Short mmCIF file of C-alpha atoms and ligand atoms in Angstrom, two decimals:
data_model
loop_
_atom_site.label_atom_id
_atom_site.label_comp_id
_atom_site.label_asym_id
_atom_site.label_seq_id
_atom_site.Cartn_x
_atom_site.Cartn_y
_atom_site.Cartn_z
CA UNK A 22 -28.20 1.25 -20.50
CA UNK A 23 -25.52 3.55 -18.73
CA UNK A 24 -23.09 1.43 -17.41
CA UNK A 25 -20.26 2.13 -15.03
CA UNK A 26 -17.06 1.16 -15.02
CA UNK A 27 -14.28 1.35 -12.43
CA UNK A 28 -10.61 -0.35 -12.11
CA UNK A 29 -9.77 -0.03 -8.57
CA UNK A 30 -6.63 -1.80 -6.21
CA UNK A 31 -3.08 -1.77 -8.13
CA UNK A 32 -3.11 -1.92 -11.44
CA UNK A 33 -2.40 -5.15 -13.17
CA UNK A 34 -1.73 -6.87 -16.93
CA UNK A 35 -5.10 -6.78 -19.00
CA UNK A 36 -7.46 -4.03 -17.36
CA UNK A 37 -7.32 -2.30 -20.52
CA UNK A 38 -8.52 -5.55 -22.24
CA UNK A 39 -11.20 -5.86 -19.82
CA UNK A 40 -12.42 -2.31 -20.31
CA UNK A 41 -11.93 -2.60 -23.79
CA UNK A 42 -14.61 -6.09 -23.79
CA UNK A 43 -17.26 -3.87 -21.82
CA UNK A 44 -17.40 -1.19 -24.31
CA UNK A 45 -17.11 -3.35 -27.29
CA UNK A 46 -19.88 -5.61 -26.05
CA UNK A 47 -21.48 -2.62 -24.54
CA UNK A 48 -21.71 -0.16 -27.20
CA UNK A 49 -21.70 -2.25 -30.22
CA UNK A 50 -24.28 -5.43 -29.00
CA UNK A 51 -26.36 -3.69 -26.19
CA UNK A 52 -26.41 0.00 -27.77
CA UNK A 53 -24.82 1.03 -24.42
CA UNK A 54 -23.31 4.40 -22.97
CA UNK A 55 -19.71 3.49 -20.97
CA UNK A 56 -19.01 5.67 -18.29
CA UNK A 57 -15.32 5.55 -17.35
CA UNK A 58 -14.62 5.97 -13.66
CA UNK A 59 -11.16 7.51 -12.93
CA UNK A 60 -9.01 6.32 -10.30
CA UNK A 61 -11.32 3.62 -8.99
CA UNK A 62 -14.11 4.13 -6.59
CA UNK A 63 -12.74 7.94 -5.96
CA UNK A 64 -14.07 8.81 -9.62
CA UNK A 65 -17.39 7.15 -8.33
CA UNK A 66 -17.87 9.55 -5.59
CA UNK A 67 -16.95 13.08 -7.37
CA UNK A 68 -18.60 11.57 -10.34
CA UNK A 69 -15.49 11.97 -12.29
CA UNK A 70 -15.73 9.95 -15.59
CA UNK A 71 -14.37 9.61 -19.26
CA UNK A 72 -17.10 8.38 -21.74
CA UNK A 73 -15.89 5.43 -23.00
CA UNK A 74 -16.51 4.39 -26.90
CA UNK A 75 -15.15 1.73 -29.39
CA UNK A 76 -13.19 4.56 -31.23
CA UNK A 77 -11.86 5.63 -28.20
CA UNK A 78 -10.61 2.39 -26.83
CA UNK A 79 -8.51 1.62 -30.40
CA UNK A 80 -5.07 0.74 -29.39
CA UNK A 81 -5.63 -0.08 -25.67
CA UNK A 82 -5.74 -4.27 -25.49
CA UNK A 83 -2.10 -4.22 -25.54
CA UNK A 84 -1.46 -1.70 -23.03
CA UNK A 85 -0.54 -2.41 -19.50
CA UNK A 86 -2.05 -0.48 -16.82
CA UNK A 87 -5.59 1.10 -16.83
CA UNK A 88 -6.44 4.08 -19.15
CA UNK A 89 -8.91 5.12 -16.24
CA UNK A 90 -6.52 5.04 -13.55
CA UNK A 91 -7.05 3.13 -10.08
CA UNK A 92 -6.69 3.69 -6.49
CA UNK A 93 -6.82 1.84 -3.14
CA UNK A 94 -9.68 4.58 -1.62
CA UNK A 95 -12.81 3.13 -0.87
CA UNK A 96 -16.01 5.29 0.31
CA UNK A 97 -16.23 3.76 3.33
CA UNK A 98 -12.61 5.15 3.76
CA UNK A 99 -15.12 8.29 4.04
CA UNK A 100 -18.52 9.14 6.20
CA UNK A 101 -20.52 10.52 3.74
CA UNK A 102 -18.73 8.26 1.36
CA UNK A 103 -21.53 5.91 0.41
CA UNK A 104 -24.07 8.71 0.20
CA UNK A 105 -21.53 10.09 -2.56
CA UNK A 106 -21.65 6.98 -4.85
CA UNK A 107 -25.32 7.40 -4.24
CA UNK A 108 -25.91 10.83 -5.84
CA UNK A 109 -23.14 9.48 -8.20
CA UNK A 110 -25.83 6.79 -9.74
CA UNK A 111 -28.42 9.51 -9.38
CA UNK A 112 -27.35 12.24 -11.00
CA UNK A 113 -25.63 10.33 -14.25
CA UNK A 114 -28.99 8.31 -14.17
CA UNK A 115 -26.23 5.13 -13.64
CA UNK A 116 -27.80 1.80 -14.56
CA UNK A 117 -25.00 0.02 -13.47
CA UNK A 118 -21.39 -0.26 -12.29
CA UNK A 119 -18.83 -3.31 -12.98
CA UNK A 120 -16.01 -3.21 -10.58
CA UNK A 121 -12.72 -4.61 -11.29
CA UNK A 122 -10.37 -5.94 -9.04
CA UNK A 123 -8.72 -7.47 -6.15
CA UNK A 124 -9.80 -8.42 -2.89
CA UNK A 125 -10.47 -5.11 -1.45
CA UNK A 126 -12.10 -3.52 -3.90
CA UNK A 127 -14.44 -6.54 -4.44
CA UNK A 128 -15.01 -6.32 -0.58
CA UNK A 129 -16.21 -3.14 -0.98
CA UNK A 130 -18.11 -3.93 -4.06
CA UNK A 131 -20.06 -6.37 -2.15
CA UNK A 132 -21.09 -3.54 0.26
CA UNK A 133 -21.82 -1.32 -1.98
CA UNK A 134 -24.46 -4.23 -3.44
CA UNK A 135 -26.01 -4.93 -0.02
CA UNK A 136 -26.18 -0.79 -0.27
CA UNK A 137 -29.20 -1.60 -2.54
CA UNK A 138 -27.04 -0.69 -5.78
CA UNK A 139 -26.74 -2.43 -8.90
CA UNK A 140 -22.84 -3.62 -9.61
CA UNK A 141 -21.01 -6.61 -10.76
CA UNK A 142 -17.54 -7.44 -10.32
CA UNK A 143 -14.64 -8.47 -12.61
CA UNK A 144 -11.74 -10.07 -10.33
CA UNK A 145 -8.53 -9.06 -11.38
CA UNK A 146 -5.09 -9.66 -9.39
CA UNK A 147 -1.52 -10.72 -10.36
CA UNK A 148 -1.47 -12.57 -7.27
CA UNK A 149 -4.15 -14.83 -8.15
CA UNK A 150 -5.65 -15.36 -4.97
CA UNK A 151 -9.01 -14.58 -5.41
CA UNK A 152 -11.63 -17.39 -4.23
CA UNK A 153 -13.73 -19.38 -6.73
CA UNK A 154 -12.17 -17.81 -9.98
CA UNK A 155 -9.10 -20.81 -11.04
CA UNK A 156 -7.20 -17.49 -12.55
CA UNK A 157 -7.42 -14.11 -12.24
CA UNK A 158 -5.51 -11.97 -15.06
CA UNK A 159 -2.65 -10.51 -14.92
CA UNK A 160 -1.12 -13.85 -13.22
CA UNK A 161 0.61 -15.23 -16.25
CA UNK A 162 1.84 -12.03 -17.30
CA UNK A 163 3.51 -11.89 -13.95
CA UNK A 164 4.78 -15.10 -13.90
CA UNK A 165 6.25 -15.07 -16.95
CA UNK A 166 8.51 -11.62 -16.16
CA UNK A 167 9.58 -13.42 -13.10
CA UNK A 168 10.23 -16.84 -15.11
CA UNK A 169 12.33 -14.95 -17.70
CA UNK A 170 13.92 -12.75 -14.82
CA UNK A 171 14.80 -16.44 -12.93
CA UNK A 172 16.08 -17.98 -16.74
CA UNK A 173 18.47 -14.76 -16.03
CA UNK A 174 19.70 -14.85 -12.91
CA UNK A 175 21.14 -18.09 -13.72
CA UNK A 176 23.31 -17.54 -16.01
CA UNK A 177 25.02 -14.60 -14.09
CA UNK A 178 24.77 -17.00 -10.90
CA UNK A 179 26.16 -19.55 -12.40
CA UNK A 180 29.42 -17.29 -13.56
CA UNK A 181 29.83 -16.16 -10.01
CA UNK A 182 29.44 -19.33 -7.99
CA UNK A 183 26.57 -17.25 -6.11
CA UNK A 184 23.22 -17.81 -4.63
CA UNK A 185 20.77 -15.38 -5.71
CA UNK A 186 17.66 -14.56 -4.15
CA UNK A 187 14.64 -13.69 -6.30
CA UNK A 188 11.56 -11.71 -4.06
CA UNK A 189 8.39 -11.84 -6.56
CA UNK A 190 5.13 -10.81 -5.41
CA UNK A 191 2.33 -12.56 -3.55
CA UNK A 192 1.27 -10.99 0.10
CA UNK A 193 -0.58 -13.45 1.40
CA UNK A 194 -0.26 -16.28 -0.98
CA UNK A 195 2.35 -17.97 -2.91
CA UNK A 196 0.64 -18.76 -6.63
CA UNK A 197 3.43 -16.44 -8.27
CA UNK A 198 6.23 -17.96 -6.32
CA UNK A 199 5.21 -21.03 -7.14
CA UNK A 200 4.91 -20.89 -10.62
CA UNK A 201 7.44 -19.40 -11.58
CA UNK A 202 10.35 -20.78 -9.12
CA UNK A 203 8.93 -24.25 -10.92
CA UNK A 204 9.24 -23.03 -14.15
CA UNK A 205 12.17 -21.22 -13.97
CA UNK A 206 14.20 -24.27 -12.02
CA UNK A 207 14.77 -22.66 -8.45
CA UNK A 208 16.54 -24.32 -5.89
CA UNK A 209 13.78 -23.50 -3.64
CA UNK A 210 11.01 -21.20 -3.32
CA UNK A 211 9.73 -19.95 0.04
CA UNK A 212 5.71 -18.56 0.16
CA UNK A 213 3.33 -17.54 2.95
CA UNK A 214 1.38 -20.75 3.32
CA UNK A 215 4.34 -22.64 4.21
CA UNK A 216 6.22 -20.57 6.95
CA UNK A 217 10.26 -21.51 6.58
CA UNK A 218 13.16 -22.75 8.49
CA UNK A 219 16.06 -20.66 7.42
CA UNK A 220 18.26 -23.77 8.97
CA UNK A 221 16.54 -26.03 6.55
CA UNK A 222 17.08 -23.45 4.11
CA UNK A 223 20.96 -23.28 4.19
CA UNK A 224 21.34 -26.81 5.22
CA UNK A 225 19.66 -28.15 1.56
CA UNK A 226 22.08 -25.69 0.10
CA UNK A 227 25.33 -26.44 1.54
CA UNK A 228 24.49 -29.96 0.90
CA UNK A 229 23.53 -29.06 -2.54
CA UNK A 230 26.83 -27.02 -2.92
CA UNK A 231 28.88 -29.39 -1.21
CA UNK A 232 27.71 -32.05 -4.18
CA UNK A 233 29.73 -30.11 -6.44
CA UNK A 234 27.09 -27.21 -7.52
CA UNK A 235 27.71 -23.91 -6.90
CA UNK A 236 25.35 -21.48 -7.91
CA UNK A 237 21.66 -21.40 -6.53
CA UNK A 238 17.94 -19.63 -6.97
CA UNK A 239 15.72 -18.74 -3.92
CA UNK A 240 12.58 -17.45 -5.16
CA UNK A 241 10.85 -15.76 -2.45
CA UNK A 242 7.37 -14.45 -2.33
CA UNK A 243 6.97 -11.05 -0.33
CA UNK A 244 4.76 -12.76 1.79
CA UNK A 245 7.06 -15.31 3.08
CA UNK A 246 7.14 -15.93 6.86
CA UNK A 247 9.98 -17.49 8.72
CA UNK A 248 8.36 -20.07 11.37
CA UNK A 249 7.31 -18.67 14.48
CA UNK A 250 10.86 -17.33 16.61
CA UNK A 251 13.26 -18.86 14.32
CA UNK A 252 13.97 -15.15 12.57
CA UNK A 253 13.19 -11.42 13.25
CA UNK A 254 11.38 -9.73 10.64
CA UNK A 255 11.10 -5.86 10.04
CA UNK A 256 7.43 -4.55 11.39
CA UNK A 257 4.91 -4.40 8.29
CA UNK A 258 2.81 -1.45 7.32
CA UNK A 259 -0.56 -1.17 6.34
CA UNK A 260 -2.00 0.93 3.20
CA UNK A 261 -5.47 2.57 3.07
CA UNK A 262 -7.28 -1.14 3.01
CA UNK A 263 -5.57 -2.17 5.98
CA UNK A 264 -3.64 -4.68 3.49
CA UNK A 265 0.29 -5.34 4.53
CA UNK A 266 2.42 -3.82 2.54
CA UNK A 267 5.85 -5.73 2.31
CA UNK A 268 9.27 -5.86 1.12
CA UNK A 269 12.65 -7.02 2.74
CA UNK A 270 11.69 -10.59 3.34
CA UNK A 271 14.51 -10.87 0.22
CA UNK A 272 17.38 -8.93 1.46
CA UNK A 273 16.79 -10.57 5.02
CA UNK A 274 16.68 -14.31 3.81
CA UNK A 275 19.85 -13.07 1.59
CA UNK A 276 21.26 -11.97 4.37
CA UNK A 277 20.90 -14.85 6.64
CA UNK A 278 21.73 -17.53 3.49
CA UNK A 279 25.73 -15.64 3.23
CA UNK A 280 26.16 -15.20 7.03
CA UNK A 281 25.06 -18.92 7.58
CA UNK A 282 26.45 -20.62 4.73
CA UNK A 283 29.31 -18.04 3.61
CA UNK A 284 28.31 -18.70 0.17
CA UNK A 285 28.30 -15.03 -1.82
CA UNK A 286 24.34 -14.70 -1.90
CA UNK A 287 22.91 -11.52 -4.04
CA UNK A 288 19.23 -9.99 -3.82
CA UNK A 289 16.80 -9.13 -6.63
CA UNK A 290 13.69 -7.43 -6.29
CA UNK A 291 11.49 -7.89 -9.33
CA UNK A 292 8.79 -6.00 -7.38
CA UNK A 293 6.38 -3.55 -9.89
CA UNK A 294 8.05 -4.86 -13.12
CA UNK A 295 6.10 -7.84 -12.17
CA UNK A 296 2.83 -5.58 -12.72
CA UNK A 297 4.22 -3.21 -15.46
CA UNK A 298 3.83 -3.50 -19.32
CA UNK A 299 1.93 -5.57 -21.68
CA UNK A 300 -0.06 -8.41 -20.77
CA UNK A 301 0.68 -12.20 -22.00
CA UNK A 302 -1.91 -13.28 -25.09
CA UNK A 303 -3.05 -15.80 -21.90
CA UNK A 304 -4.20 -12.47 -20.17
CA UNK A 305 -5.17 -10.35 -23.09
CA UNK A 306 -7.80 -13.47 -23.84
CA UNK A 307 -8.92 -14.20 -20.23
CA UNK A 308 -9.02 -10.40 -20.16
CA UNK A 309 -11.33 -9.78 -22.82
CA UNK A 310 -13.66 -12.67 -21.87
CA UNK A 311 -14.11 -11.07 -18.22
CA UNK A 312 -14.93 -7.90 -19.78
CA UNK A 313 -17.58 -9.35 -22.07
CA UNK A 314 -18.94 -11.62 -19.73
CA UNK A 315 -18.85 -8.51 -17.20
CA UNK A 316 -21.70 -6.50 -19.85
CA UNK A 317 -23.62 -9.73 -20.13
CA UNK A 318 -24.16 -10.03 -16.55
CA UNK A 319 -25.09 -6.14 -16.35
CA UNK A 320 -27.68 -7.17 -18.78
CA UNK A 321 -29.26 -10.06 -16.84
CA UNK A 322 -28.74 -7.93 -13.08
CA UNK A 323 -27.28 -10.26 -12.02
CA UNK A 324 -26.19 -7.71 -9.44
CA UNK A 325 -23.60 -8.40 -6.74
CA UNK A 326 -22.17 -11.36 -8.67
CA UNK A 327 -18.49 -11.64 -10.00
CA UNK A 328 -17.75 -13.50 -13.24
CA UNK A 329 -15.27 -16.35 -12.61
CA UNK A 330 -13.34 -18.50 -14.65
CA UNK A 331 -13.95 -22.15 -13.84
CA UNK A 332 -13.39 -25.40 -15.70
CA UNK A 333 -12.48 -22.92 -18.65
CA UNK A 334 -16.06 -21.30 -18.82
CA UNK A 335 -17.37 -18.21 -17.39
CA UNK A 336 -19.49 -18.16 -14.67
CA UNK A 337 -20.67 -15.99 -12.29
CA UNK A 338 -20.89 -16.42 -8.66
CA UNK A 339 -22.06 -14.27 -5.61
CA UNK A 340 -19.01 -11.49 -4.72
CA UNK A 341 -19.77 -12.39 -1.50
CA UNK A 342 -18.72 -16.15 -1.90
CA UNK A 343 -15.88 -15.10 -4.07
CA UNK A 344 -14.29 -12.66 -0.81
CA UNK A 345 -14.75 -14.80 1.80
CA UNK A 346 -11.60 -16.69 1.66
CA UNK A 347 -8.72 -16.04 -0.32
CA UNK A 348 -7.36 -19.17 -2.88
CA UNK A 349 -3.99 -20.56 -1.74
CA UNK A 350 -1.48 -22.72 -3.42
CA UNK A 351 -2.88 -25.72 -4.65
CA UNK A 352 -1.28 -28.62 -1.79
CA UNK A 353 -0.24 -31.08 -4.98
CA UNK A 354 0.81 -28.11 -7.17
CA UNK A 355 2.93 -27.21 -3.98
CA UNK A 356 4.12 -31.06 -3.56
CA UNK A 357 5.52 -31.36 -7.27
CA UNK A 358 7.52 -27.81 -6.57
CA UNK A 359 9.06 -29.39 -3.82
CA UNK A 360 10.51 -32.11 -5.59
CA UNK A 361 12.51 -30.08 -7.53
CA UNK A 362 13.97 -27.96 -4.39
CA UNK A 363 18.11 -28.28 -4.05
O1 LIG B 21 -2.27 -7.06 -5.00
C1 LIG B 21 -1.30 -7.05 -5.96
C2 LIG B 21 0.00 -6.51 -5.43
O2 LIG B 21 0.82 -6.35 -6.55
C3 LIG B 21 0.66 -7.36 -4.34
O3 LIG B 21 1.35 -8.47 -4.80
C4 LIG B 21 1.55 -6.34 -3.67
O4 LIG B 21 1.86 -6.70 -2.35
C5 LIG B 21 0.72 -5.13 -3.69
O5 LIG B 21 -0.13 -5.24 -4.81
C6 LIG B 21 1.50 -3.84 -3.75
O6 LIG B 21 0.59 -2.80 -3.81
P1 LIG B 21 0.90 -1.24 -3.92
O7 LIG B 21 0.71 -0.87 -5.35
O8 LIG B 21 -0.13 -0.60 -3.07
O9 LIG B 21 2.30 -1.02 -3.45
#
């Protein structure tokens, strides 16, 4: 066959590893030609493509970002968009496309299927908030900069009697705040499915400070929301999905935790470090199993399906089912983290 493939959304831990288990699987079981897309779904439409072998993929499981390159652009961004991807599959006699990655791009995947055309879709996010799949990759690796960033931050906290506010990523969800702020001991962690008090917030930590401890960790996801009229928050932006794109919900908690408590309260941003660089060996495995389960489903059609890790198999489920609501912090998960707040 002549199989597709595309990374598309921002770029995340273990795409390489995914694109490295379709051609593997593809060229060496299936006796397949892999078509590499560049810069997601706008390589589709110009039919702009790298051929994709074994030899050629030496080296890459590793490597963080995507050796094909991603965008956010989708072809319904476009009006003759659609008809592009169309000629696209016609002209390089396509047999099939796998998509990978987050929400929007699987959206748009999903179209693109009800278009008639034959794709499957690999869900990748560091945010982990893709429905159905328990993990997406990329997750741990993120976590586990932020962890050792948090394991940091108290040591120099500690030295300076300061609070220090962490802002990881997560837009609409908290899984990375979670996670890490648990395993790196915060004091508390704020995310966007639990909006926050900022009273609450500096009364826990005067009272923890006042018991004789004087340095703190805030781990904050981007996302996070003060309740409804208890704080001001910048406007937000949108980018070419219509997603929010964030940032300052850090320096504005930081701000509020000094001027409230009049403890000395510093601000780091881990922002795209968190998405940088090689992936965990958690990711480079859950990576390559996506991208070999990815070339098995091209070779049963199982067209506008997503594989999805659940109960530790792969499985695949309709794209469809796998969009319509995004996965939010487990509630117990969530109740254990709280128990180790201030
Ligand atoms: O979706 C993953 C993510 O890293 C989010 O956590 C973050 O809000 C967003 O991407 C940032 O995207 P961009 O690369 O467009 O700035």
């Amino acid at each position: 066959m002549r199989v597709g493939i595309l990374t598309g959304g921002g770029d995340c831990p273990g795409l390489n590893a995914v694109i490295r288990g379709v051609v593997r699987k593809g060229e060496r079981h299936y006796g397949d030609e892999i078509l590499g897309f560049r810069d997601g779904w706008r390589g589709v439409m110009d039919g702009e493509y790298d051929l994709l072998t074994v030899n050629g993929c030496r080296g890459i499981l590793p490597r963080g970002g995507t050796i094909i390159g991603t965008s956010r652009i989708s072809p319904y961004m476009f009006s003759d968009g659609v008809d592009r991807v169309k000629k696209t599959f016609a002209k390089l006699e396509l047999d099939a496309l796998v998509a990978v990655g987050g929400e929007g791009t699987l959206s748009c995947t999903n179209e693109i299927f009800r278009e008639g055309l034959p794709v499957v879709g690999v869900p990748k996010t560091i945010d982990n908030d893709i429905g159905i799949t328990e993990k997406t990759f990329g997750f741990d690796t993120a976590v586990s900069i932020a962890t050792e960033a948090i394991d940091r931050l108290h040591t120099t906290a500690e030295s300076h009697n300061r609070v220090m506010v962490v802002e990881v990523m997560g837009r609409h969800v908290g899984h990375i705040a979670t996670w890490a702020g648990l395993a790196g001991g915060a004091t508390m962690t704020l995310i966007p499915e639990e909006p926050f008090d900022i009273d609450q917030v500096c009364d826990a930590l005067t009272r923890r400070h006042t018991k004789g401890r004087y340095a703190s960790i805030v781990v904050v996801a981007e996302g996070a929301k003060p309740k409804a009229g208890s704080l001001t928050i910048k406007e937000d932006s949108y980018d070419e999905y219509g997603h929010i794109r964030l940032g300052g919900i850090g320096n504005l908690v930081a701000r509020e935790i000094e001027s409230r408590t009049g403890y000395e309260t510093r601000v780091t941003i881990l922002g795209y470090t968190q998405r940088g660089g090689s992936p965990t060996a958690f990711d480079r495995v859950l990576s390559s199993r996506y991208g070999v389960a990815a070339i098995d489903a091209v070779h049963d059609e199982a067209w506008g399906e997503m594989v999805a890790l659940v109960a530790e198999e792969m499985i695949r489920v309709p794209i469809a089912d796998a969009v319509a609501e995004l996965k939010f912090v487990n509630k117990n998960l969530w109740k254990t983290a709280q128990e180790f707040f201030a």
